[in-house]
mmCIF file of C-alpha atoms in Angstrom:
data_model
loop_
_atom_site.group_PDB
_atom_site.id
_atom_site.type_symbol
_atom_site.label_atom_id
_atom_site.label_comp_id
_atom_site.label_asym_id
_atom_site.label_seq_id
_atom_site.Cartn_x
_atom_site.Cartn_y
_atom_site.Cartn_z
ATOM 1 C CA MET A 706 0.107 0.003 -0.106
ATOM 2 C CA ALA A 707 1.182 3.440 -0.956
ATOM 3 C CA THR A 708 2.443 5.960 1.702
ATOM 4 C CA PRO A 709 -0.622 7.251 3.698
ATOM 5 C CA PHE A 710 -2.601 10.780 3.595
ATOM 6 C CA GLU A 711 -1.356 12.977 6.268
ATOM 7 C CA PHE A 712 -4.542 15.049 7.412
ATOM 8 C CA TYR A 713 -4.089 18.155 9.553
ATOM 9 C CA PHE A 714 -6.764 19.527 11.101
ATOM 10 C CA ASP A 715 -8.137 21.989 14.086
ATOM 11 C CA PHE A 716 -11.442 19.957 15.830
ATOM 12 C CA SER A 717 -12.910 23.995 15.509
ATOM 13 C CA SER A 718 -13.016 24.245 11.669
ATOM 14 C CA PRO A 719 -15.884 23.586 9.372
ATOM 15 C CA TYR A 720 -13.914 22.491 6.916
ATOM 16 C CA GLY A 721 -11.861 20.622 8.918
ATOM 17 C CA TYR A 722 -15.081 18.735 9.687
ATOM 18 C CA PHE A 723 -16.440 18.179 6.094
ATOM 19 C CA ALA A 724 -13.159 16.981 5.201
ATOM 20 C CA SER A 725 -13.038 14.098 8.376
ATOM 21 C CA THR A 726 -16.568 12.599 7.020
ATOM 22 C CA GLN A 727 -15.025 12.305 3.539
ATOM 23 C CA ILE A 728 -11.202 11.729 3.714
ATOM 24 C CA ASP A 729 -10.833 8.177 4.589
ATOM 25 C CA ALA A 730 -13.130 7.291 1.815
ATOM 26 C CA LEU A 731 -11.427 9.089 -0.453
ATOM 27 C CA ALA A 732 -7.690 7.738 0.281
ATOM 28 C CA ALA A 733 -9.403 4.355 0.013
ATOM 29 C CA GLU A 734 -10.449 5.209 -3.820
ATOM 30 C CA PHE A 735 -6.292 5.259 -4.248
ATOM 31 C CA ASN A 736 -5.697 2.177 -1.693
ATOM 32 C CA ARG A 737 -4.270 4.580 0.486
ATOM 33 C CA ASN A 738 -4.281 5.055 4.496
ATOM 34 C CA VAL A 739 -4.906 8.726 6.191
ATOM 35 C CA ARG A 740 -3.181 9.774 9.252
ATOM 36 C CA TRP A 741 -4.709 12.175 11.371
ATOM 37 C CA ARG A 742 -3.233 14.955 13.055
ATOM 38 C CA PRO A 743 -5.201 17.709 14.827
ATOM 39 C CA ILE A 744 -3.605 20.892 15.391
ATOM 40 C CA LEU A 745 -4.235 24.153 17.013
ATOM 41 C CA LEU A 746 -4.889 27.067 14.231
ATOM 42 C CA GLY A 747 -5.155 29.523 17.053
ATOM 43 C CA ALA A 748 -1.293 28.693 17.502
ATOM 44 C CA ILE A 749 -0.480 28.951 13.846
ATOM 45 C CA PHE A 750 -2.789 32.141 13.036
ATOM 46 C CA LYS A 751 -0.651 33.706 15.678
ATOM 47 C CA LYS A 752 2.706 32.990 13.726
ATOM 48 C CA THR A 753 1.016 34.404 10.770
ATOM 49 C CA SER A 754 -1.025 36.952 11.943
ATOM 50 C CA ALA A 755 -4.021 35.299 10.707
ATOM 51 C CA ALA A 756 -7.407 35.366 11.997
ATOM 52 C CA PRO A 757 -10.523 33.007 12.199
ATOM 53 C CA LEU A 758 -12.528 33.152 8.528
ATOM 54 C CA THR A 759 -15.789 34.926 10.084
ATOM 55 C CA GLU A 760 -13.781 37.608 12.019
ATOM 56 C CA LEU A 761 -12.670 39.276 8.664
ATOM 57 C CA PRO A 762 -14.767 41.757 7.149
ATOM 58 C CA LEU A 763 -17.366 40.484 4.184
ATOM 59 C CA LYS A 764 -15.535 37.230 4.202
ATOM 60 C CA GLY A 765 -17.247 36.261 7.550
ATOM 61 C CA ASN A 766 -20.715 36.577 6.347
ATOM 62 C CA TYR A 767 -19.667 34.891 3.410
ATOM 63 C CA ALA A 768 -17.927 32.400 5.458
ATOM 64 C CA LEU A 769 -21.061 31.227 7.441
ATOM 65 C CA ARG A 770 -23.074 30.959 4.386
ATOM 66 C CA ASP A 771 -20.616 28.772 2.779
ATOM 67 C CA PHE A 772 -20.184 26.577 5.980
ATOM 68 C CA ALA A 773 -24.027 25.808 5.219
ATOM 69 C CA ARG A 774 -24.360 25.371 1.922
ATOM 70 C CA THR A 775 -21.675 23.262 1.897
ATOM 71 C CA ALA A 776 -22.725 20.723 4.190
ATOM 72 C CA ALA A 777 -26.184 20.675 2.636
ATOM 73 C CA LEU A 778 -24.442 20.242 -0.996
ATOM 74 C CA PHE A 779 -22.501 17.513 0.318
ATOM 75 C CA GLY A 780 -24.943 15.766 2.602
ATOM 76 C CA ILE A 781 -23.556 16.257 5.677
ATOM 77 C CA PRO A 782 -25.244 17.453 8.905
ATOM 78 C CA TYR A 783 -24.154 20.830 10.095
ATOM 79 C CA SER A 784 -25.652 23.468 12.133
ATOM 80 C CA GLN A 785 -23.764 26.637 13.237
ATOM 81 C CA PRO A 786 -22.102 26.321 16.468
ATOM 82 C CA ALA A 787 -23.504 29.128 18.642
ATOM 83 C CA ARG A 788 -19.734 29.826 20.065
ATOM 84 C CA PHE A 789 -17.392 29.816 17.122
ATOM 85 C CA PRO A 790 -14.675 28.971 16.913
ATOM 86 C CA ILE A 791 -14.089 27.590 20.171
ATOM 87 C CA ALA A 792 -10.647 26.302 21.854
ATOM 88 C CA THR A 793 -9.931 22.574 20.993
ATOM 89 C CA VAL A 794 -6.775 21.770 23.047
ATOM 90 C CA GLY A 795 -8.469 19.497 25.117
ATOM 91 C CA ALA A 796 -10.201 17.685 22.068
ATOM 92 C CA ALA A 797 -6.429 17.668 20.262
ATOM 93 C CA ARG A 798 -4.453 16.429 23.245
ATOM 94 C CA ALA A 799 -7.348 13.742 24.110
ATOM 95 C CA MET A 800 -7.037 12.322 20.289
ATOM 96 C CA LEU A 801 -3.277 12.006 20.719
ATOM 97 C CA TRP A 802 -3.526 10.187 24.083
ATOM 98 C CA ILE A 803 -5.977 8.013 22.690
ATOM 99 C CA GLU A 804 -4.243 7.241 19.122
ATOM 100 C CA GLN A 805 -1.194 6.389 21.334
ATOM 101 C CA ASN A 806 -3.276 4.231 24.196
ATOM 102 C CA ALA A 807 -6.146 3.006 22.185
ATOM 103 C CA GLY A 808 -4.751 2.551 18.456
ATOM 104 C CA GLU A 809 -5.622 4.749 15.521
ATOM 105 C CA THR A 810 -9.075 3.172 14.688
ATOM 106 C CA LYS A 811 -10.142 3.957 18.303
ATOM 107 C CA ALA A 812 -8.819 7.661 17.966
ATOM 108 C CA LYS A 813 -10.782 8.133 14.614
ATOM 109 C CA GLU A 814 -13.569 6.957 15.896
ATOM 110 C CA SER A 815 -13.722 9.258 18.655
ATOM 111 C CA ALA A 816 -12.238 12.130 16.251
ATOM 112 C CA HIS A 817 -15.661 11.343 14.407
ATOM 113 C CA ARG A 818 -17.485 11.968 17.874
ATOM 114 C CA VAL A 819 -16.178 15.120 18.929
ATOM 115 C CA TYR A 820 -16.911 16.779 15.591
ATOM 116 C CA ARG A 821 -20.220 15.808 15.656
ATOM 117 C CA ALA A 822 -20.752 16.928 18.818
ATOM 118 C CA TYR A 823 -19.570 20.296 17.773
ATOM 119 C CA PHE A 824 -21.131 21.082 14.472
ATOM 120 C CA ALA A 825 -23.948 18.718 14.281
ATOM 121 C CA GLU A 826 -25.098 18.230 18.176
ATOM 122 C CA GLY A 827 -24.741 22.164 19.512
ATOM 123 C CA GLN A 828 -22.137 20.604 22.073
ATOM 124 C CA ASP A 829 -19.546 22.687 23.764
ATOM 125 C CA ILE A 830 -16.340 20.714 23.070
ATOM 126 C CA ASP A 831 -13.983 23.090 25.201
ATOM 127 C CA ASN A 832 -15.764 21.184 27.984
ATOM 128 C CA LEU A 833 -14.065 18.855 29.684
ATOM 129 C CA GLY A 834 -17.437 17.002 30.817
ATOM 130 C CA THR A 835 -18.301 16.775 27.205
ATOM 131 C CA ILE A 836 -14.802 15.187 25.979
ATOM 132 C CA LYS A 837 -15.141 12.982 28.843
ATOM 133 C CA GLU A 838 -18.519 11.799 28.237
ATOM 134 C CA LEU A 839 -17.798 11.442 24.214
ATOM 135 C CA ALA A 840 -14.729 9.387 25.310
ATOM 136 C CA ASP A 841 -16.737 7.155 27.323
ATOM 137 C CA LYS A 842 -19.010 6.516 24.809
ATOM 138 C CA ALA A 843 -16.192 5.691 22.123
ATOM 139 C CA GLY A 844 -15.084 2.834 25.118
ATOM 140 C CA ILE A 845 -12.285 4.614 26.457
ATOM 141 C CA ASP A 846 -11.923 5.356 29.887
ATOM 142 C CA ALA A 847 -12.612 8.682 30.412
ATOM 143 C CA THR A 848 -11.309 9.285 34.135
ATOM 144 C CA LEU A 849 -7.603 8.279 32.612
ATOM 145 C CA LEU A 850 -8.115 10.328 29.448
ATOM 146 C CA ALA A 851 -9.133 13.211 31.763
ATOM 147 C CA ASP A 852 -5.971 12.914 33.874
ATOM 148 C CA ALA A 853 -3.846 12.074 30.729
ATOM 149 C CA ILE A 854 -4.637 15.314 28.736
ATOM 150 C CA GLN A 855 -2.988 17.112 31.986
ATOM 151 C CA GLN A 856 0.056 15.620 31.541
ATOM 152 C CA GLU A 857 3.607 17.405 30.174
ATOM 153 C CA SER A 858 4.247 14.042 27.819
ATOM 154 C CA VAL A 859 0.837 15.067 26.260
ATOM 155 C CA LYS A 860 1.200 18.673 25.828
ATOM 156 C CA THR A 861 4.623 18.126 24.433
ATOM 157 C CA ALA A 862 3.439 15.752 22.020
ATOM 158 C CA LEU A 863 0.566 18.398 20.756
ATOM 159 C CA ARG A 864 3.385 21.351 20.558
ATOM 160 C CA ASN A 865 5.678 18.897 18.728
ATOM 161 C CA GLN A 866 2.982 18.110 16.085
ATOM 162 C CA ILE A 867 1.841 21.818 15.507
ATOM 163 C CA GLU A 868 5.930 22.474 15.268
ATOM 164 C CA THR A 869 6.048 19.779 12.490
ATOM 165 C CA ALA A 870 3.024 21.306 10.758
ATOM 166 C CA MET A 871 4.280 24.600 10.466
ATOM 167 C CA ASP A 872 7.823 23.876 9.189
ATOM 168 C CA LYS A 873 5.753 21.551 6.429
ATOM 169 C CA GLY A 874 3.886 24.665 5.544
ATOM 170 C CA VAL A 875 0.366 24.167 7.154
ATOM 171 C CA PHE A 876 -1.565 27.225 7.410
ATOM 172 C CA GLY A 877 -5.230 26.238 7.381
ATOM 173 C CA SER A 878 -7.869 23.416 8.368
ATOM 174 C CA PRO A 879 -8.019 20.802 6.689
ATOM 175 C CA PHE A 880 -4.205 20.570 5.145
ATOM 176 C CA ILE A 881 -3.385 17.579 3.606
ATOM 177 C CA PHE A 882 -0.229 16.206 2.119
ATOM 178 C CA ILE A 883 -0.347 13.275 -0.102
ATOM 179 C CA ASP A 884 3.652 12.045 -1.043
ATOM 180 C CA GLY A 885 4.979 15.414 0.047
ATOM 181 C CA GLU A 886 2.271 17.542 -2.345
ATOM 182 C CA PRO A 887 -0.047 19.826 0.181
ATOM 183 C CA PHE A 888 -3.719 20.411 -0.137
ATOM 184 C CA TRP A 889 -5.237 23.107 1.585
ATOM 185 C CA GLY A 890 -9.244 23.063 1.817
ATOM 186 C CA PHE A 891 -12.053 20.332 1.395
ATOM 187 C CA ASP A 892 -12.462 22.314 -1.724
ATOM 188 C CA ARG A 893 -9.449 20.251 -3.026
ATOM 189 C CA PHE A 894 -10.623 17.110 -2.783
ATOM 190 C CA ASP A 895 -11.706 16.855 -6.339
ATOM 191 C CA TYR A 896 -7.878 18.216 -7.254
ATOM 192 C CA ILE A 897 -6.342 15.594 -5.501
ATOM 193 C CA ARG A 898 -8.534 13.011 -6.952
ATOM 194 C CA LYS A 899 -7.565 14.665 -10.450
ATOM 195 C CA TRP A 900 -4.197 14.819 -9.240
ATOM 196 C CA LEU A 901 -4.007 11.444 -8.339
ATOM 197 C CA ARG A 902 -5.219 10.414 -11.286
ATOM 198 C CA ASN A 903 -2.948 11.777 -13.481
ATOM 199 C CA GLU A 904 0.205 9.757 -14.551
ATOM 200 C CA THR A 905 2.206 12.964 -14.966
ATOM 201 C CA LYS A 906 1.577 14.044 -11.406
ATOM 202 C CA PRO A 907 2.152 18.083 -12.726
ATOM 203 C CA LYS A 908 4.161 19.760 -10.061
ATOM 204 C CA ALA A 909 4.625 23.921 -9.252
ATOM 205 C CA ARG A 910 6.474 25.670 -10.836
ATOM 206 C CA MET B 598 -33.744 32.496 -20.557
ATOM 207 C CA ALA B 599 -33.081 32.932 -16.532
ATOM 208 C CA THR B 600 -31.149 35.786 -14.779
ATOM 209 C CA PRO B 601 -27.326 36.009 -16.088
ATOM 210 C CA PHE B 602 -24.585 35.035 -13.605
ATOM 211 C CA GLU B 603 -22.796 38.174 -12.694
ATOM 212 C CA PHE B 604 -18.822 37.679 -12.561
ATOM 213 C CA TYR B 605 -16.482 39.966 -11.052
ATOM 214 C CA PHE B 606 -13.064 39.565 -11.295
ATOM 215 C CA ASP B 607 -9.841 41.422 -11.067
ATOM 216 C CA PHE B 608 -7.163 40.696 -14.666
ATOM 217 C CA SER B 609 -4.119 40.092 -12.103
ATOM 218 C CA SER B 610 -6.152 37.408 -9.997
ATOM 219 C CA PRO B 611 -4.815 34.002 -11.206
ATOM 220 C CA TYR B 612 -8.246 32.355 -10.102
ATOM 221 C CA GLY B 613 -10.035 34.879 -11.509
ATOM 222 C CA TYR B 614 -8.351 34.070 -15.020
ATOM 223 C CA PHE B 615 -8.957 30.218 -14.870
ATOM 224 C CA ALA B 616 -12.720 31.319 -13.992
ATOM 225 C CA SER B 617 -12.451 33.196 -17.113
ATOM 226 C CA THR B 618 -11.635 30.358 -19.484
ATOM 227 C CA GLN B 619 -14.577 28.402 -17.967
ATOM 228 C CA ILE B 620 -17.502 30.609 -16.749
ATOM 229 C CA ASP B 621 -19.392 31.640 -20.062
ATOM 230 C CA ALA B 622 -19.179 27.335 -20.596
ATOM 231 C CA LEU B 623 -20.647 26.620 -17.394
ATOM 232 C CA ALA B 624 -23.568 29.060 -17.294
ATOM 233 C CA ALA B 625 -24.387 27.637 -20.841
ATOM 234 C CA GLU B 626 -24.986 24.348 -19.288
ATOM 235 C CA PHE B 627 -27.943 26.014 -17.284
ATOM 236 C CA ASN B 628 -28.900 28.111 -20.335
ATOM 237 C CA ARG B 629 -27.600 31.510 -19.055
ATOM 238 C CA ASN B 630 -25.683 34.008 -19.861
ATOM 239 C CA VAL B 631 -22.467 35.991 -18.001
ATOM 240 C CA ARG B 632 -22.280 39.632 -17.282
ATOM 241 C CA TRP B 633 -18.593 40.315 -16.867
ATOM 242 C CA ARG B 634 -18.027 43.205 -14.151
ATOM 243 C CA PRO B 635 -14.186 43.823 -13.644
ATOM 244 C CA ILE B 636 -12.862 45.267 -10.639
ATOM 245 C CA LEU B 637 -9.904 46.313 -8.563
ATOM 246 C CA LEU B 638 -8.744 43.855 -5.772
ATOM 247 C CA GLY B 639 -6.804 46.713 -4.425
ATOM 248 C CA ALA B 640 -9.259 48.977 -4.007
ATOM 249 C CA ILE B 641 -11.335 46.402 -2.002
ATOM 250 C CA PHE B 642 -8.163 45.147 -0.249
ATOM 251 C CA LYS B 643 -7.831 48.842 1.227
ATOM 252 C CA LYS B 644 -11.058 48.712 2.629
ATOM 253 C CA THR B 645 -10.749 44.803 3.836
ATOM 254 C CA SER B 646 -7.390 45.163 4.962
ATOM 255 C CA ALA B 647 -6.712 42.197 3.278
ATOM 256 C CA ALA B 648 -3.418 41.498 1.277
ATOM 257 C CA PRO B 649 -2.528 40.041 -2.179
ATOM 258 C CA LEU B 650 -2.436 36.099 -1.229
ATOM 259 C CA THR B 651 1.321 35.822 -2.363
ATOM 260 C CA GLU B 652 2.460 38.406 0.209
ATOM 261 C CA LEU B 653 0.798 36.448 2.919
ATOM 262 C CA PRO B 654 3.278 33.861 5.480
ATOM 263 C CA LEU B 655 3.019 30.409 4.802
ATOM 264 C CA LYS B 656 0.199 30.867 2.366
ATOM 265 C CA GLY B 657 2.348 32.817 -0.150
ATOM 266 C CA ASN B 658 4.599 29.617 -1.237
ATOM 267 C CA TYR B 659 1.231 27.694 -1.321
ATOM 268 C CA ALA B 660 -0.608 30.004 -3.285
ATOM 269 C CA LEU B 661 2.146 30.250 -6.410
ATOM 270 C CA ARG B 662 1.945 26.142 -6.405
ATOM 271 C CA ASP B 663 -1.625 25.917 -6.396
ATOM 272 C CA PHE B 664 -1.990 28.571 -9.545
ATOM 273 C CA ALA B 665 0.606 26.558 -11.481
ATOM 274 C CA ARG B 666 -0.975 23.017 -10.512
ATOM 275 C CA THR B 667 -4.827 23.987 -11.221
ATOM 276 C CA ALA B 668 -3.809 25.344 -14.241
ATOM 277 C CA ALA B 669 -2.313 21.874 -14.961
ATOM 278 C CA LEU B 670 -4.992 20.171 -13.533
ATOM 279 C CA PHE B 671 -7.608 22.088 -15.739
ATOM 280 C CA GLY B 672 -5.438 21.924 -18.884
ATOM 281 C CA ILE B 673 -5.094 25.918 -18.960
ATOM 282 C CA PRO B 674 -2.133 27.069 -20.055
ATOM 283 C CA TYR B 675 -0.245 29.528 -17.419
ATOM 284 C CA SER B 676 3.000 31.120 -16.490
ATOM 285 C CA GLN B 677 3.201 32.653 -13.421
ATOM 286 C CA PRO B 678 3.886 36.206 -14.680
ATOM 287 C CA ALA B 679 7.384 37.755 -13.015
ATOM 288 C CA ARG B 680 5.399 40.938 -11.885
ATOM 289 C CA PHE B 681 2.665 40.115 -10.002
ATOM 290 C CA PRO B 682 0.270 41.335 -8.694
ATOM 291 C CA ILE B 683 0.030 44.134 -11.355
ATOM 292 C CA ALA B 684 -1.917 47.195 -11.757
ATOM 293 C CA THR B 685 -5.221 46.489 -13.603
ATOM 294 C CA VAL B 686 -6.950 49.728 -13.802
ATOM 295 C CA GLY B 687 -5.827 50.808 -17.430
ATOM 296 C CA ALA B 688 -7.570 46.806 -18.222
ATOM 297 C CA ALA B 689 -10.431 47.149 -16.393
ATOM 298 C CA ARG B 690 -11.666 50.610 -17.915
ATOM 299 C CA ALA B 691 -10.932 49.517 -21.194
ATOM 300 C CA MET B 692 -12.923 46.667 -20.684
ATOM 301 C CA LEU B 693 -15.801 49.101 -19.499
ATOM 302 C CA TRP B 694 -15.372 51.226 -22.645
ATOM 303 C CA ILE B 695 -15.175 48.189 -25.039
ATOM 304 C CA GLU B 696 -18.314 46.895 -23.781
ATOM 305 C CA GLN B 697 -20.206 50.485 -24.196
ATOM 306 C CA ASN B 698 -18.546 51.080 -27.650
ATOM 307 C CA ALA B 699 -18.486 47.961 -29.188
ATOM 308 C CA GLY B 700 -20.993 45.134 -27.192
ATOM 309 C CA GLU B 701 -20.525 42.956 -24.770
ATOM 310 C CA THR B 702 -19.102 39.854 -26.895
ATOM 311 C CA LYS B 703 -16.272 42.166 -28.157
ATOM 312 C CA ALA B 704 -15.438 43.221 -24.659
ATOM 313 C CA LYS B 705 -15.070 39.438 -23.587
ATOM 314 C CA GLU B 706 -13.234 38.766 -26.751
ATOM 315 C CA SER B 707 -10.761 41.759 -25.741
ATOM 316 C CA ALA B 708 -10.692 40.717 -21.813
ATOM 317 C CA HIS B 709 -9.652 36.883 -22.718
ATOM 318 C CA ARG B 710 -6.550 38.600 -24.996
ATOM 319 C CA VAL B 711 -5.521 40.337 -22.017
ATOM 320 C CA TYR B 712 -5.692 37.382 -19.684
ATOM 321 C CA ARG B 713 -3.854 34.995 -21.959
ATOM 322 C CA ALA B 714 -1.014 37.934 -22.644
ATOM 323 C CA TYR B 715 -0.693 38.675 -18.632
ATOM 324 C CA PHE B 716 -0.986 34.723 -17.356
ATOM 325 C CA ALA B 717 0.321 32.899 -20.599
ATOM 326 C CA GLU B 718 2.524 35.411 -22.816
ATOM 327 C CA GLY B 719 4.213 37.085 -19.827
ATOM 328 C CA GLN B 720 3.034 40.640 -21.284
ATOM 329 C CA ASP B 721 2.731 43.148 -18.641
ATOM 330 C CA ILE B 722 -0.824 44.445 -18.593
ATOM 331 C CA ASP B 723 -0.087 47.827 -16.783
ATOM 332 C CA ASN B 724 1.310 48.746 -19.660
ATOM 333 C CA LEU B 725 -0.995 51.261 -22.113
ATOM 334 C CA GLY B 726 1.039 50.094 -25.360
ATOM 335 C CA THR B 727 0.310 46.249 -24.536
ATOM 336 C CA ILE B 728 -3.543 47.727 -23.887
ATOM 337 C CA LYS B 729 -3.560 49.432 -26.987
ATOM 338 C CA GLU B 730 -1.872 46.471 -29.290
ATOM 339 C CA LEU B 731 -4.186 43.818 -27.376
ATOM 340 C CA ALA B 732 -7.271 46.255 -28.314
ATOM 341 C CA ASP B 733 -5.854 46.524 -32.061
ATOM 342 C CA LYS B 734 -5.810 42.680 -32.367
ATOM 343 C CA ALA B 735 -9.524 42.681 -31.314
ATOM 344 C CA GLY B 736 -10.513 45.255 -34.234
ATOM 345 C CA ILE B 737 -10.725 47.776 -31.667
ATOM 346 C CA ASP B 738 -9.692 51.566 -32.273
ATOM 347 C CA ALA B 739 -6.697 51.804 -29.771
ATOM 348 C CA THR B 740 -6.265 55.731 -29.978
ATOM 349 C CA LEU B 741 -9.471 56.370 -29.388
ATOM 350 C CA LEU B 742 -9.377 53.660 -26.763
ATOM 351 C CA ALA B 743 -6.366 55.447 -24.965
ATOM 352 C CA ASP B 744 -8.140 58.706 -25.161
ATOM 353 C CA ALA B 745 -11.630 57.048 -23.231
ATOM 354 C CA ILE B 746 -9.638 55.364 -20.093
ATOM 355 C CA GLN B 747 -8.852 59.028 -19.236
ATOM 356 C CA GLN B 748 -11.865 60.210 -19.316
ATOM 357 C CA GLU B 749 -13.784 61.230 -16.342
ATOM 358 C CA SER B 750 -16.849 59.208 -17.253
ATOM 359 C CA VAL B 751 -15.183 55.696 -17.857
ATOM 360 C CA LYS B 752 -13.268 56.305 -14.501
ATOM 361 C CA THR B 753 -16.191 57.012 -12.474
ATOM 362 C CA ALA B 754 -17.974 54.048 -14.296
ATOM 363 C CA LEU B 755 -15.426 51.617 -12.812
ATOM 364 C CA ARG B 756 -15.384 53.302 -9.304
ATOM 365 C CA ASN B 757 -19.165 52.966 -9.191
ATOM 366 C CA GLN B 758 -18.710 49.163 -10.469
ATOM 367 C CA ILE B 759 -16.221 48.592 -7.655
ATOM 368 C CA GLU B 760 -18.180 50.450 -5.035
ATOM 369 C CA THR B 761 -21.491 48.081 -5.975
ATOM 370 C CA ALA B 762 -19.574 44.849 -5.780
ATOM 371 C CA MET B 763 -18.631 46.170 -2.359
ATOM 372 C CA ASP B 764 -22.026 46.803 -1.329
ATOM 373 C CA LYS B 765 -23.148 43.218 -2.523
ATOM 374 C CA GLY B 766 -20.377 41.499 -0.493
ATOM 375 C CA VAL B 767 -17.445 41.262 -2.935
ATOM 376 C CA PHE B 768 -13.881 40.670 -1.481
ATOM 377 C CA GLY B 769 -12.138 38.710 -3.846
ATOM 378 C CA SER B 770 -11.747 37.439 -7.249
ATOM 379 C CA PRO B 771 -13.299 35.285 -8.869
ATOM 380 C CA PHE B 772 -16.503 36.583 -7.159
ATOM 381 C CA ILE B 773 -19.869 34.641 -8.965
ATOM 382 C CA PHE B 774 -23.580 35.548 -7.942
ATOM 383 C CA ILE B 775 -26.260 33.606 -9.138
ATOM 384 C CA ASP B 776 -29.928 34.734 -8.744
ATOM 385 C CA GLY B 777 -28.232 36.630 -5.648
ATOM 386 C CA GLU B 778 -26.380 33.801 -4.268
ATOM 387 C CA PRO B 779 -22.731 34.514 -3.756
ATOM 388 C CA PHE B 780 -19.901 32.123 -5.042
ATOM 389 C CA TRP B 781 -16.177 33.270 -4.128
ATOM 390 C CA GLY B 782 -13.454 31.179 -6.066
ATOM 391 C CA PHE B 783 -12.591 28.964 -9.234
ATOM 392 C CA ASP B 784 -12.928 26.249 -7.274
ATOM 393 C CA ARG B 785 -16.894 26.998 -6.362
ATOM 394 C CA PHE B 786 -17.318 26.151 -10.086
ATOM 395 C CA ASP B 787 -18.111 21.844 -9.314
ATOM 396 C CA TYR B 788 -20.371 23.676 -6.231
ATOM 397 C CA ILE B 789 -22.582 25.897 -8.708
ATOM 398 C CA ARG B 790 -23.072 22.904 -10.657
ATOM 399 C CA LYS B 791 -24.484 21.207 -7.159
ATOM 400 C CA TRP B 792 -26.416 24.120 -6.624
ATOM 401 C CA LEU B 793 -28.292 24.647 -9.962
ATOM 402 C CA ARG B 794 -29.146 21.067 -10.019
ATOM 403 C CA ASN B 795 -30.401 20.656 -6.648
ATOM 404 C CA GLU B 796 -34.306 21.820 -6.765
ATOM 405 C CA THR B 797 -33.951 22.373 -3.397
ATOM 406 C CA LYS B 798 -31.746 25.134 -3.460
ATOM 407 C CA PRO B 799 -29.982 24.903 0.122
ATOM 408 C CA LYS B 800 -29.531 28.450 1.106
ATOM 409 C CA ALA B 801 -27.505 29.435 4.092
ATOM 410 C CA ARG B 802 -28.767 29.739 7.962
#
């Protein structure tokens, strides 16, 4: 099997959520797996002087409209969260710990639950209680998890993952690498298909 | 025939150029026409505190790669201009004047020439000589055109068009309105297809 996709995302990113619902199926079309890598856009935006879409003049209203429209056009359950964006450091650390301790499949299942809770079920995923409850539903020991995400090793693992992402040029969510080629945005999924089907693999400049 | 698409674009926008090569064909799929509306992103970015993609940290390198890759994936001739972005006030005024004086078809033909000259043939379209030469090739009186784009009425027409665009929420290029619904980006062409095919027309919130 060829090299896996690397899928960087923030749990507070609507386009990251849309991507999460389809990326494993997309990769499977090309006999690939996907490595999921939660990051914190807040930390990245600080270094790039960027801001959340919805806080930008004109772009903000358009973004809200495009979130809802994209979800409807692709048949993805969506309800714009009242609190948006939201802190996702707990959700990201939880996913890293679950992956290390219960494996990749369980970590993805848990991540799907977190994304749905925030973008389709009106839950505040910055709340530790919510994180614990979602973990419990996925069959994870919630008490152990709550302790774990305060451990220095888990904090460091997330910081390192964000540093690595920035070093590779990640500036938004979703951000996908395929054999080193970067694709930013759920709207690049069809470009990825075209790119992977193209024998000549058009490269940039 | 249903209401035409309104297609806002800047002559210095790569994604605007990509859109220009396909938008009339896209509209024709749905038995629609397209009204082309040149604007100046520089004037809009001043009010929205935005900046050209290529000047943003991390995003800049990605953008250059995505321009070339998108062109290759869609089979559009493209060569990254050495001077980029470039002033397009002359090109935009020229298109307005040509549309008023030689009609819409001639104006679009001329606009295609300007876009190709800049993005595929390495010409500097901020140069009045280039604008005149391209007009001449399209069968436009180049001397008359050169005089016209200095007239107050043409200057005002462009300023008004940009004001109208901003009032409608335009903040980038290409920006397309279909029955009032806004679509930003060449990467929204497939979304437009889905949206126009969908009887229920999913609206934002």
